[in-house]
Short mmCIF file of C-alpha atoms in Angstrom, two decimals:
data_model
loop_
_atom_site.label_atom_id
_atom_site.label_comp_id
_atom_site.label_asym_id
_atom_site.label_seq_id
_atom_site.Cartn_x
_atom_site.Cartn_y
_atom_site.Cartn_z
CA MET D 291 136.21 -54.41 27.86
CA PRO D 292 140.02 -55.63 27.97
CA VAL D 293 142.13 -52.92 28.61
CA ARG D 294 145.48 -51.63 26.89
CA ALA D 295 146.13 -48.72 28.74
CA VAL D 296 145.80 -46.80 31.56
CA ILE D 297 146.23 -43.04 32.11
CA PHE D 298 146.46 -41.22 35.69
CA ASP D 299 145.75 -37.71 36.80
CA PHE D 300 148.47 -36.72 38.80
CA ASN D 301 147.48 -33.51 41.37
CA GLY D 302 145.81 -35.47 43.84
CA THR D 303 145.47 -38.12 42.01
CA LEU D 304 149.18 -40.02 41.63
CA SER D 305 150.37 -37.44 43.31
CA HIS D 306 148.41 -36.46 46.84
CA ASP D 307 149.89 -33.24 46.83
CA GLU D 308 146.09 -30.33 46.47
CA PRO D 309 146.38 -29.57 50.32
CA ILE D 310 150.42 -28.04 49.44
CA LEU D 311 148.86 -26.78 45.33
CA CYS D 312 145.87 -24.88 47.30
CA GLU D 313 148.39 -23.53 50.87
CA ILE D 314 150.87 -22.47 47.56
CA PHE D 315 147.68 -20.41 45.57
CA CYS D 316 146.19 -19.01 48.49
CA GLU D 317 149.76 -17.75 49.24
CA LEU D 318 150.48 -16.38 45.99
CA PHE D 319 147.13 -15.05 45.74
CA ALA D 320 146.99 -12.97 49.14
CA GLU D 321 149.77 -11.27 47.27
CA HIS D 322 147.76 -10.09 44.56
CA GLY D 323 145.27 -8.70 46.48
CA ARG D 324 142.91 -11.30 45.89
CA PRO D 325 142.45 -13.45 48.53
CA LEU D 326 141.61 -17.53 48.17
CA SER D 327 140.27 -19.76 51.00
CA ALA D 328 140.58 -23.89 50.96
CA GLN D 329 136.77 -23.77 50.41
CA GLU D 330 137.52 -21.45 47.33
CA TYR D 331 139.91 -23.83 45.79
CA PHE D 332 138.18 -26.62 46.35
CA ASP D 333 134.76 -25.75 45.06
CA GLU D 334 135.67 -23.81 42.23
CA LEU D 335 139.39 -24.30 41.38
CA ALA D 336 140.88 -27.54 41.76
CA GLY D 337 141.29 -30.03 38.75
CA LEU D 338 141.90 -26.67 35.91
CA SER D 339 145.20 -26.23 34.96
CA ASP D 340 147.62 -24.07 36.55
CA ARG D 341 146.62 -21.25 33.63
CA GLU D 342 142.99 -21.70 33.84
CA ILE D 343 144.00 -21.26 38.12
CA VAL D 344 145.49 -17.75 37.47
CA ARG D 345 142.51 -16.54 35.17
CA ALA D 346 140.03 -17.70 36.91
CA TRP D 347 141.06 -15.93 39.87
CA LEU D 348 143.17 -12.80 39.21
CA GLY D 349 141.56 -12.67 35.76
CA ARG D 350 141.68 -13.72 32.21
CA ASP D 351 143.87 -10.31 31.29
CA HIS D 352 146.57 -10.30 35.03
CA PRO D 353 149.65 -9.31 33.60
CA SER D 354 151.11 -11.60 36.07
CA VAL D 355 149.53 -15.03 34.65
CA ASP D 356 153.41 -16.67 33.80
CA GLU D 357 154.79 -14.83 36.69
CA VAL D 358 152.92 -16.75 38.84
CA ILE D 359 152.45 -19.56 37.95
CA GLN D 360 156.54 -19.46 37.17
CA ARG D 361 155.88 -18.91 41.03
CA ARG D 362 153.55 -21.86 41.71
CA ILE D 363 155.68 -24.33 40.20
CA ALA D 364 159.29 -23.16 41.74
CA GLN D 365 157.22 -23.54 45.69
CA TYR D 366 155.77 -26.68 44.36
CA ARG D 367 159.33 -28.41 43.61
CA GLU D 368 160.83 -27.70 46.85
CA ARG D 369 157.43 -28.80 48.99
CA VAL D 370 157.48 -32.15 46.93
CA ALA D 371 160.49 -32.91 44.57
CA ASP D 372 161.14 -35.30 46.64
CA GLY D 373 158.39 -37.91 46.01
CA SER D 374 157.04 -37.94 48.97
CA SER D 375 153.75 -36.64 48.28
CA VAL D 376 153.02 -40.48 46.04
CA PRO D 377 152.14 -42.66 48.29
CA GLU D 378 153.83 -46.04 48.40
CA PRO D 379 150.23 -48.05 47.57
CA VAL D 380 150.14 -45.57 44.46
CA ARG D 381 153.22 -46.78 43.42
CA GLU D 382 152.04 -50.35 43.87
CA ALA D 383 149.43 -50.09 41.98
CA VAL D 384 151.62 -47.83 38.88
CA ARG D 385 154.24 -50.91 38.85
CA TYR D 386 151.78 -53.47 39.01
CA ALA D 387 149.53 -51.28 36.04
CA ALA D 388 152.66 -50.84 33.88
CA ALA D 389 154.30 -54.21 34.04
CA ARG D 390 150.58 -55.58 32.09
CA VAL D 391 149.44 -52.61 29.80
CA HIS D 392 150.74 -49.29 29.23
CA VAL D 393 150.84 -46.43 31.47
CA ALA D 394 150.76 -42.50 31.11
CA ILE D 395 150.09 -39.55 32.83
CA VAL D 396 147.83 -36.48 31.82
CA SER D 397 147.99 -33.10 33.56
CA GLY D 398 147.20 -29.87 34.20
CA ALA D 399 150.48 -29.46 36.00
CA ALA D 400 154.15 -28.84 34.44
CA ARG D 401 156.05 -31.35 32.74
CA ALA D 402 158.77 -29.46 35.47
CA GLU D 403 157.14 -30.52 38.41
CA ILE D 404 155.66 -33.78 37.46
CA GLU D 405 158.72 -35.52 35.94
CA PRO D 406 160.88 -34.89 39.12
CA VAL D 407 158.10 -35.91 41.64
CA ILE D 408 157.82 -39.26 39.05
CA ARG D 409 161.63 -39.40 39.39
CA ALA D 410 162.31 -39.88 43.34
CA ALA D 411 159.41 -42.08 43.54
CA GLY D 412 160.95 -44.67 41.36
CA LEU D 413 158.14 -44.68 38.78
CA ALA D 414 159.54 -43.44 36.02
CA ALA D 415 161.25 -46.01 34.52
CA VAL D 416 157.73 -47.63 33.81
CA VAL D 417 155.68 -44.79 32.92
CA GLY D 418 155.33 -44.15 28.99
CA PRO D 419 154.08 -40.86 27.44
CA ILE D 420 153.41 -37.62 29.94
CA VAL D 421 150.92 -35.52 28.43
CA ALA D 422 151.93 -31.62 30.61
CA ALA D 423 149.84 -28.34 30.59
CA ASP D 424 152.92 -27.63 27.94
CA ASP D 425 151.96 -30.12 25.92
CA VAL D 426 148.71 -29.29 24.94
CA ALA D 427 146.94 -25.34 24.29
CA GLU D 428 143.31 -25.97 26.19
CA GLY D 429 144.30 -27.63 29.63
CA LYS D 430 140.99 -29.64 31.70
CA PRO D 431 137.70 -29.82 30.97
CA HIS D 432 139.01 -29.70 27.33
CA PRO D 433 140.00 -33.48 26.35
CA ALA D 434 143.16 -32.07 24.53
CA GLY D 435 145.20 -33.92 26.63
CA TYR D 436 143.31 -37.23 27.08
CA LEU D 437 143.50 -36.73 23.36
CA ARG D 438 147.31 -36.55 22.84
CA ALA D 439 148.07 -39.23 24.79
CA LEU D 440 146.00 -41.88 22.85
CA THR D 441 148.10 -40.75 20.07
CA LEU D 442 151.45 -41.49 21.79
CA LEU D 443 150.18 -44.57 23.14
CA ASP D 444 152.26 -47.20 21.58
CA GLY D 445 151.78 -45.55 18.14
CA GLY D 446 148.06 -44.71 19.49
CA VAL D 447 145.08 -46.68 20.92
CA ASP D 448 141.31 -46.40 20.78
CA ALA D 449 139.46 -45.08 23.39
CA SER D 450 137.59 -47.92 24.03
CA ASP D 451 141.25 -49.60 25.20
CA VAL D 452 142.00 -47.12 27.55
CA LEU D 453 141.11 -46.56 31.56
CA VAL D 454 141.79 -43.09 33.61
CA PHE D 455 142.47 -42.13 36.86
CA GLU D 456 140.97 -38.55 37.95
CA ASP D 457 139.72 -36.96 41.73
CA THR D 458 137.91 -33.60 40.22
CA GLU D 459 135.11 -33.30 38.05
CA ALA D 460 137.18 -31.03 35.53
CA GLY D 461 139.52 -34.16 34.98
CA ILE D 462 136.71 -36.49 34.40
CA ALA D 463 134.84 -33.66 31.89
CA SER D 464 138.32 -33.73 30.20
CA ALA D 465 138.80 -37.69 29.81
CA LYS D 466 134.40 -38.52 29.13
CA ALA D 467 135.05 -35.47 26.39
CA ALA D 468 137.63 -37.50 25.37
CA GLY D 469 135.16 -40.70 25.10
CA ILE D 470 137.25 -42.88 27.89
CA ARG D 471 136.43 -45.22 30.48
CA CYS D 472 136.56 -43.18 33.70
CA ILE D 473 137.82 -44.16 37.50
CA ALA D 474 137.09 -40.90 40.17
CA VAL D 475 139.44 -41.36 43.49
CA LEU D 476 137.37 -39.59 46.52
CA GLY D 477 140.01 -37.64 48.38
CA THR D 478 139.68 -34.05 47.15
CA LEU D 479 136.62 -33.64 46.21
CA ALA D 480 133.22 -35.47 47.56
CA PRO D 481 131.60 -38.18 45.89
CA LYS D 482 128.94 -36.56 44.75
CA ARG D 483 130.82 -34.17 42.73
CA LEU D 484 132.22 -37.54 40.81
CA ALA D 485 128.83 -38.92 39.34
CA ALA D 486 129.87 -38.41 35.94
CA ALA D 487 133.04 -40.88 35.95
CA ASP D 488 131.44 -44.74 35.50
CA GLU D 489 133.32 -45.42 38.83
CA ILE D 490 134.25 -43.99 42.55
CA VAL D 491 136.90 -45.24 44.19
CA PRO D 492 137.92 -45.07 47.59
CA ALA D 493 142.03 -45.07 47.07
CA ILE D 494 144.44 -46.49 43.86
CA ASP D 495 146.54 -49.80 45.14
CA VAL D 496 147.29 -53.01 43.91
CA GLU D 497 144.37 -54.72 45.35
CA LEU D 498 142.15 -51.91 42.68
CA MET D 499 144.68 -53.18 39.70
CA GLN D 500 144.22 -56.71 40.27
CA ARG D 501 140.78 -56.02 39.76
CA LEU D 502 140.32 -54.10 36.50
CA LEU D 503 143.62 -55.22 35.12
CA GLY D 504 143.32 -58.92 35.74
#
């Protein structure tokens, strides 16, 4: 099927930052007396929105949910706001895609952390709509973010005309629930955990975009 738009997840897909996120959450949760291991992060939390991660680990009614999220965002920006977490092959692939179709981002991260990284990576001019955690009531695996993106792209596009890139089970479930084809990218989770995707690829690069978009 022809593709009119490509949507990228941010954390772990465009920005190779899941180990950084894991490290920050481990530090913050330890301060709240609920230590988190890297294994537990990747097994249970990777791919969820910030709010769902904090609620899942500290408790849905924990009084410090908002504080932890704000500190997580601030620490993330300190570590990756220079754009260094977006590899050059990924930047080239995004530019290649944007020269041919509409490009958007749907993420469980906050807009305040996505936009500085995209700017620093030199992609702000080619990326269109960004649907961040701030923009939807329900984060991944709920499809709200992707459904919103469909309405924002080119005045509205059909799910069948879109291709999504994700790196986690929650992200794949979100895209598929919105009726969108999903390519899973290795790096965050084992291949068997990405089996619900339409295809699994080792990395995002220009060669992949050439195959998918022509």
